[in-house]
Amino acid sequence: MRPAIQKQTLQVRQTAAPIRALDELDSYQVPGRHREEFLRMRQTLSTALSEGAARTLLFASSSSGEGTTTIASQFAIVLADSGDNVLLVDANLRHPALHSRFQLVKECGFSDLAVLACSAREAAKPTKLKGLSIITSGGSDSNPYCLFDSKRLKPVVDELRTMAGWVLFETSAVNDFNDALSLAGLVDGVILVIQAEKTRWEVVQCARDRLAGINAPITGTVLNRRKTYIPDWIYSRL
Ligand SMILES: Nc1ncnc2c1ncn2[C@@H]1O[C@H](COP(=O)(O)OP(=O)(O)OP(=O)(O)O)[C@@H](O)[C@H]1O
Ligand SMILES: [Mg+2]
């Protein structure tokens, strides 16, 4: 039997055809249909996660290329557009992407924080969107295996928690590296990004088992690039 893995699944569909690659869009643009899904996600998470303290979330996928950077970035933009104070953190040291996506310098970022080479206030770079700051991956060439040590990362996460209402981390794929697992135990919720019609459920299940093995709080899943085979206006009424 195919096990159910999600508490709350949000479906982010492929942008309408003919599509331009999302990379070609302005980094701060979120397609309209995605925006609706992200607003729903904000509502669900606001209820699910305790009020008052910052909400820390980890975005990860089971394998690479499923859309973690895209989903974390777009969610951060929608939150900031809604008036929230957001800190988006590039903790994917295997394939860092936020610096190029948002045209920011990579140095003085997450890896530097972990080795105490810069302060969290220095690392949080303002963006052209009010309310959104980004911590890029950093310039430290320390081995990620050493950096992703929970004891080393806990004070970093605790400090970042004090800096924004939402702190969103994105990491490398759960089945490829242990980095996500080190962070998963330190955040309030984990969002698993799954590419529709590509990732096999056994692969997702394997990632879920790894996260469950460390008691990570899997809060929800995002089904990314879901294609619809009927006109959108009918789909929206279902
Ligand atoms: N919903 C979507 N619609 C159209 N294109 C998408 C969508 N989500 C992601 N993409 C495209 O898929 C590619 C991979 O996405 P992205 O870089 O976000 O994946 P990733 O999981 O962060 O990859 P990595 O594991 O290498 O860090 C990018 O070219 C991105 O523009
Ligand atoms: Mg990425």
Tab-separated table of C-alpha atoms and ligand atoms in Angstrom:
chain	number	residue	atom	x	y	z
A	1	MET	CA	0.000	0.000	0.000
A	2	ARG	CA	1.256	3.457	-0.812
A	3	PRO	CA	1.760	5.241	2.486
A	4	ALA	CA	0.413	8.722	3.027
A	5	ILE	CA	3.211	11.031	3.991
A	6	GLN	CA	1.731	14.453	4.230
A	7	LYS	CA	-0.073	16.352	6.906
A	8	GLN	CA	-0.736	19.229	4.553
A	9	THR	CA	0.078	19.199	0.872
A	10	LEU	CA	0.218	22.324	-1.205
A	11	GLN	CA	0.339	22.032	-4.934
A	12	VAL	CA	2.449	24.424	-6.888
A	13	ARG	CA	1.776	23.954	-10.530
A	14	GLN	CA	4.002	24.375	-13.536
A	15	THR	CA	3.753	27.906	-14.863
A	16	ALA	CA	1.374	28.172	-17.800
A	17	ALA	CA	2.678	27.155	-21.225
A	18	PRO	CA	4.451	28.521	-23.145
A	19	ILE	CA	6.721	28.986	-20.164
A	20	ARG	CA	9.869	30.898	-19.722
A	21	ALA	CA	12.174	29.120	-17.318
A	22	LEU	CA	11.574	30.529	-13.848
A	23	ASP	CA	15.247	31.530	-13.834
A	24	GLU	CA	14.487	34.028	-16.579
A	25	LEU	CA	11.746	35.714	-14.608
A	26	ASP	CA	12.563	38.584	-12.312
A	27	SER	CA	13.767	36.921	-9.099
A	28	TYR	CA	11.109	38.759	-7.135
A	29	GLN	CA	8.178	37.688	-9.309
A	30	VAL	CA	5.867	34.920	-8.184
A	31	PRO	CA	3.369	33.572	-10.757
A	32	GLY	CA	-0.218	34.380	-9.696
A	33	ARG	CA	-1.342	30.799	-9.187
A	34	HIS	CA	1.712	30.031	-7.054
A	35	ARG	CA	0.947	33.094	-4.957
A	36	GLU	CA	-2.506	31.749	-4.032
A	37	GLU	CA	-1.009	28.426	-2.950
A	38	PHE	CA	1.672	30.153	-0.892
A	39	LEU	CA	-0.880	32.369	0.835
A	40	ARG	CA	-2.791	29.225	1.785
A	41	MET	CA	0.468	27.725	3.034
A	42	ARG	CA	1.135	30.837	5.128
A	43	GLN	CA	-2.299	30.529	6.696
A	44	THR	CA	-1.886	26.837	7.474
A	45	LEU	CA	1.581	27.266	8.926
A	46	SER	CA	0.609	30.313	10.955
A	47	THR	CA	-2.040	28.171	12.655
A	48	ALA	CA	0.117	25.068	12.972
A	49	LEU	CA	3.216	26.752	14.390
A	50	SER	CA	3.180	28.541	17.705
A	51	GLU	CA	2.526	32.247	17.671
A	52	GLY	CA	4.842	34.778	19.234
A	53	ALA	CA	8.256	33.290	18.580
A	54	ALA	CA	9.777	33.192	15.102
A	55	ARG	CA	8.705	30.389	12.859
A	56	THR	CA	11.716	28.471	11.609
A	57	LEU	CA	11.198	26.225	8.607
A	58	LEU	CA	13.473	23.987	6.618
A	59	PHE	CA	12.792	23.423	2.913
A	60	ALA	CA	14.333	20.260	1.525
A	61	SER	CA	13.628	17.648	-1.111
A	62	SER	CA	14.448	13.987	-1.337
A	63	SER	CA	16.661	14.394	-4.424
A	64	SER	CA	18.277	17.367	-6.129
A	65	GLY	CA	16.557	19.574	-8.676
A	66	GLU	CA	12.999	19.161	-7.385
A	67	GLY	CA	12.533	22.902	-6.805
A	68	THR	CA	13.645	23.610	-3.230
A	69	THR	CA	15.297	26.946	-4.081
A	70	THR	CA	12.342	28.030	-6.186
A	71	ILE	CA	9.745	27.139	-3.562
A	72	ALA	CA	11.638	28.575	-0.577
A	73	SER	CA	12.356	31.819	-2.486
A	74	GLN	CA	8.815	32.254	-3.721
A	75	PHE	CA	7.328	31.543	-0.303
A	76	ALA	CA	9.710	34.081	1.257
A	77	ILE	CA	8.649	36.702	-1.314
A	78	VAL	CA	4.944	36.091	-0.733
A	79	LEU	CA	5.427	36.350	3.042
A	80	ALA	CA	7.349	39.612	2.715
A	81	ASP	CA	4.757	40.959	0.262
A	82	SER	CA	2.129	40.187	2.900
A	83	GLY	CA	3.939	42.402	5.394
A	84	ASP	CA	5.899	39.720	7.254
A	85	ASN	CA	9.524	40.040	8.261
A	86	VAL	CA	11.419	37.183	6.586
A	87	LEU	CA	14.948	35.848	6.691
A	88	LEU	CA	15.776	33.389	3.897
A	89	VAL	CA	18.912	31.343	4.507
A	90	ASP	CA	20.939	29.460	1.895
A	91	ALA	CA	22.087	26.417	3.833
A	92	ASN	CA	22.639	24.436	0.647
A	93	LEU	CA	26.420	24.468	0.604
A	94	ARG	CA	26.512	21.714	-2.036
A	95	HIS	CA	24.688	23.796	-4.642
A	96	PRO	CA	24.283	27.343	-3.320
A	97	ALA	CA	21.896	29.395	-5.419
A	98	LEU	CA	20.353	32.320	-3.551
A	99	HIS	CA	23.283	34.693	-4.148
A	100	SER	CA	22.963	34.407	-7.924
A	101	ARG	CA	19.175	34.334	-7.889
A	102	PHE	CA	18.988	37.591	-5.919
A	103	GLN	CA	22.285	39.097	-7.136
A	104	LEU	CA	23.918	39.233	-3.725
A	105	VAL	CA	27.468	38.532	-2.655
A	106	LYS	CA	28.021	34.993	-1.512
A	107	GLU	CA	30.581	35.861	1.172
A	108	CYS	CA	29.677	36.547	4.806
A	109	GLY	CA	26.913	33.983	4.818
A	110	PHE	CA	25.736	30.799	6.456
A	111	SER	CA	29.011	28.864	6.356
A	112	ASP	CA	30.840	31.901	7.802
A	113	LEU	CA	28.318	32.133	10.624
A	114	ALA	CA	28.913	28.511	11.499
A	115	VAL	CA	32.665	29.103	11.881
A	116	LEU	CA	32.109	32.473	13.639
A	117	ALA	CA	33.784	34.383	10.797
A	118	CYS	CA	30.989	36.984	10.709
A	119	SER	CA	27.980	37.971	12.771
A	120	ALA	CA	24.370	37.165	11.953
A	121	ARG	CA	23.552	40.892	11.646
A	122	GLU	CA	26.341	41.326	9.076
A	123	ALA	CA	25.258	38.201	7.218
A	124	ALA	CA	21.596	39.202	6.809
A	125	LYS	CA	21.637	41.108	3.532
A	126	PRO	CA	18.747	43.417	2.727
A	127	THR	CA	17.009	42.907	-0.601
A	128	LYS	CA	14.994	45.241	-2.796
A	129	LEU	CA	11.841	43.800	-1.221
A	130	LYS	CA	10.968	45.407	2.100
A	131	GLY	CA	10.777	42.779	4.833
A	132	LEU	CA	12.971	40.226	3.029
A	133	SER	CA	16.596	39.670	4.049
A	134	ILE	CA	18.783	36.884	2.753
A	135	ILE	CA	21.731	35.051	4.230
A	136	THR	CA	23.708	33.659	1.322
A	137	SER	CA	25.711	30.441	1.564
A	138	GLY	CA	28.961	32.176	2.587
A	139	GLY	CA	32.563	32.064	1.531
A	140	SER	CA	33.983	29.721	4.138
A	141	ASP	CA	35.674	26.760	2.515
A	142	SER	CA	35.258	24.619	5.624
A	143	ASN	CA	34.124	21.105	4.976
A	144	PRO	CA	30.286	20.926	5.104
A	145	TYR	CA	30.631	17.670	7.052
A	146	CYS	CA	32.175	19.713	9.898
A	147	LEU	CA	29.850	22.697	9.522
A	148	PHE	CA	26.679	20.649	9.696
A	149	ASP	CA	27.180	19.633	13.254
A	150	SER	CA	24.021	20.223	15.307
A	151	LYS	CA	25.999	21.518	18.307
A	152	ARG	CA	27.727	24.074	16.106
A	153	LEU	CA	24.511	25.051	14.327
A	154	LYS	CA	22.182	25.351	17.319
A	155	PRO	CA	23.462	28.746	18.515
A	156	VAL	CA	23.355	29.988	14.907
A	157	VAL	CA	19.721	28.929	14.472
A	158	ASP	CA	18.824	30.342	17.904
A	159	GLU	CA	20.280	33.706	16.991
A	160	LEU	CA	18.613	33.823	13.576
A	161	ARG	CA	15.314	33.072	15.308
A	162	THR	CA	15.541	36.453	17.048
A	163	MET	CA	15.973	38.352	13.790
A	164	ALA	CA	12.715	37.826	11.872
A	165	GLY	CA	9.168	36.547	12.175
A	166	TRP	CA	9.882	33.782	9.670
A	167	VAL	CA	13.277	32.147	9.195
A	168	LEU	CA	13.375	29.890	6.132
A	169	PHE	CA	16.329	27.595	5.497
A	170	GLU	CA	16.894	25.746	2.266
A	171	THR	CA	19.284	22.803	2.117
A	172	SER	CA	20.615	20.065	-0.105
A	173	ALA	CA	18.586	16.950	-0.794
A	174	VAL	CA	17.872	14.656	2.162
A	175	ASN	CA	18.820	11.455	0.336
A	176	ASP	CA	22.079	12.905	-1.011
A	177	PHE	CA	23.678	14.429	2.096
A	178	ASN	CA	23.116	14.553	5.859
A	179	ASP	CA	23.139	18.374	5.973
A	180	ALA	CA	19.345	18.658	6.003
A	181	LEU	CA	19.099	16.158	8.852
A	182	SER	CA	21.418	18.245	11.040
A	183	LEU	CA	19.240	21.309	10.579
A	184	ALA	CA	15.914	19.480	10.648
A	185	GLY	CA	16.187	18.791	14.365
A	186	LEU	CA	16.693	22.489	15.133
A	187	VAL	CA	13.697	24.012	13.330
A	188	ASP	CA	9.965	24.170	14.044
A	189	GLY	CA	8.924	22.543	10.803
A	190	VAL	CA	10.229	20.765	7.718
A	191	ILE	CA	8.621	21.236	4.309
A	192	LEU	CA	9.401	18.477	1.852
A	193	VAL	CA	9.408	19.645	-1.768
A	194	ILE	CA	8.435	16.943	-4.243
A	195	GLN	CA	8.547	17.248	-8.011
A	196	ALA	CA	5.293	15.885	-9.393
A	197	GLU	CA	5.466	13.077	-11.945
A	198	LYS	CA	9.209	12.759	-11.494
A	199	THR	CA	10.126	11.645	-8.014
A	200	ARG	CA	9.161	8.084	-7.187
A	201	TRP	CA	7.192	7.666	-3.974
A	202	GLU	CA	9.770	5.185	-2.638
A	203	VAL	CA	12.397	7.927	-2.897
A	204	VAL	CA	10.176	10.363	-1.002
A	205	GLN	CA	9.420	7.677	1.560
A	206	CYS	CA	13.138	7.128	2.081
A	207	ALA	CA	13.632	10.860	2.776
A	208	ARG	CA	10.641	10.861	5.099
A	209	ASP	CA	12.038	7.870	7.014
A	210	ARG	CA	15.387	9.597	7.429
A	211	LEU	CA	13.676	12.707	8.792
A	212	ALA	CA	11.368	10.666	10.997
A	213	GLY	CA	14.430	8.808	12.293
A	214	ILE	CA	15.657	11.983	13.940
A	215	ASN	CA	12.146	13.051	15.013
A	216	ALA	CA	12.146	15.955	12.592
A	217	PRO	CA	8.831	17.820	12.566
A	218	ILE	CA	7.633	17.199	9.001
A	219	THR	CA	4.978	19.876	8.750
A	220	GLY	CA	3.958	19.508	5.140
A	221	THR	CA	4.840	18.836	1.554
A	222	VAL	CA	4.826	20.947	-1.573
A	223	LEU	CA	3.960	19.118	-4.775
A	224	ASN	CA	5.893	21.177	-7.287
A	225	ARG	CA	5.469	21.384	-11.062
A	226	ARG	CA	2.191	19.572	-11.021
A	227	LYS	CA	0.692	19.584	-14.495
A	228	THR	CA	-3.027	19.935	-15.059
A	229	TYR	CA	-4.636	18.162	-17.976
A	230	ILE	CA	-7.895	20.085	-17.964
A	231	PRO	CA	-8.377	23.839	-18.402
A	232	ASP	CA	-7.387	25.837	-15.366
A	233	TRP	CA	-10.782	27.438	-14.849
A	234	ILE	CA	-12.378	23.990	-14.434
A	235	TYR	CA	-9.562	22.845	-12.146
A	236	SER	CA	-10.024	25.849	-9.879
A	237	ARG	CA	-13.675	24.892	-9.336
A	238	LEU	CA	-12.967	21.286	-8.334
B	1	LIG	N1	7.013	25.263	-10.478
B	1	LIG	C1	7.957	25.406	-11.410
B	1	LIG	N2	7.646	25.741	-12.683
B	1	LIG	C2	8.604	25.862	-13.642
B	1	LIG	N3	9.925	25.664	-13.431
B	1	LIG	C3	10.322	25.315	-12.175
B	1	LIG	C4	9.356	25.170	-11.099
B	1	LIG	N4	10.057	24.821	-9.968
B	1	LIG	C5	11.371	24.752	-10.325
B	1	LIG	N5	11.522	25.050	-11.630
B	1	LIG	C6	12.803	25.076	-12.389
B	1	LIG	O1	13.478	23.831	-12.152
B	1	LIG	C7	14.883	24.031	-12.012
B	1	LIG	C8	15.349	23.482	-10.663
B	1	LIG	O2	14.723	24.234	-9.630
B	1	LIG	P1	15.508	24.633	-8.312
B	1	LIG	O3	16.836	25.223	-8.594
B	1	LIG	O4	14.562	25.422	-7.486
B	1	LIG	O5	15.700	23.174	-7.693
B	1	LIG	P2	16.537	22.755	-6.404
B	1	LIG	O6	15.770	21.647	-5.761
B	1	LIG	O7	16.826	23.929	-5.584
B	1	LIG	O8	17.871	22.193	-7.066
B	1	LIG	P3	19.217	21.791	-6.266
B	1	LIG	O9	18.905	20.504	-5.544
B	1	LIG	O10	20.224	21.621	-7.365
B	1	LIG	O11	19.540	22.920	-5.337
B	1	LIG	C9	15.121	25.529	-12.162
B	1	LIG	O12	15.497	25.792	-13.494
B	1	LIG	C10	13.756	26.136	-11.872
B	1	LIG	O13	13.559	27.366	-12.546
B	2	MG	MG	18.647	24.657	-4.860
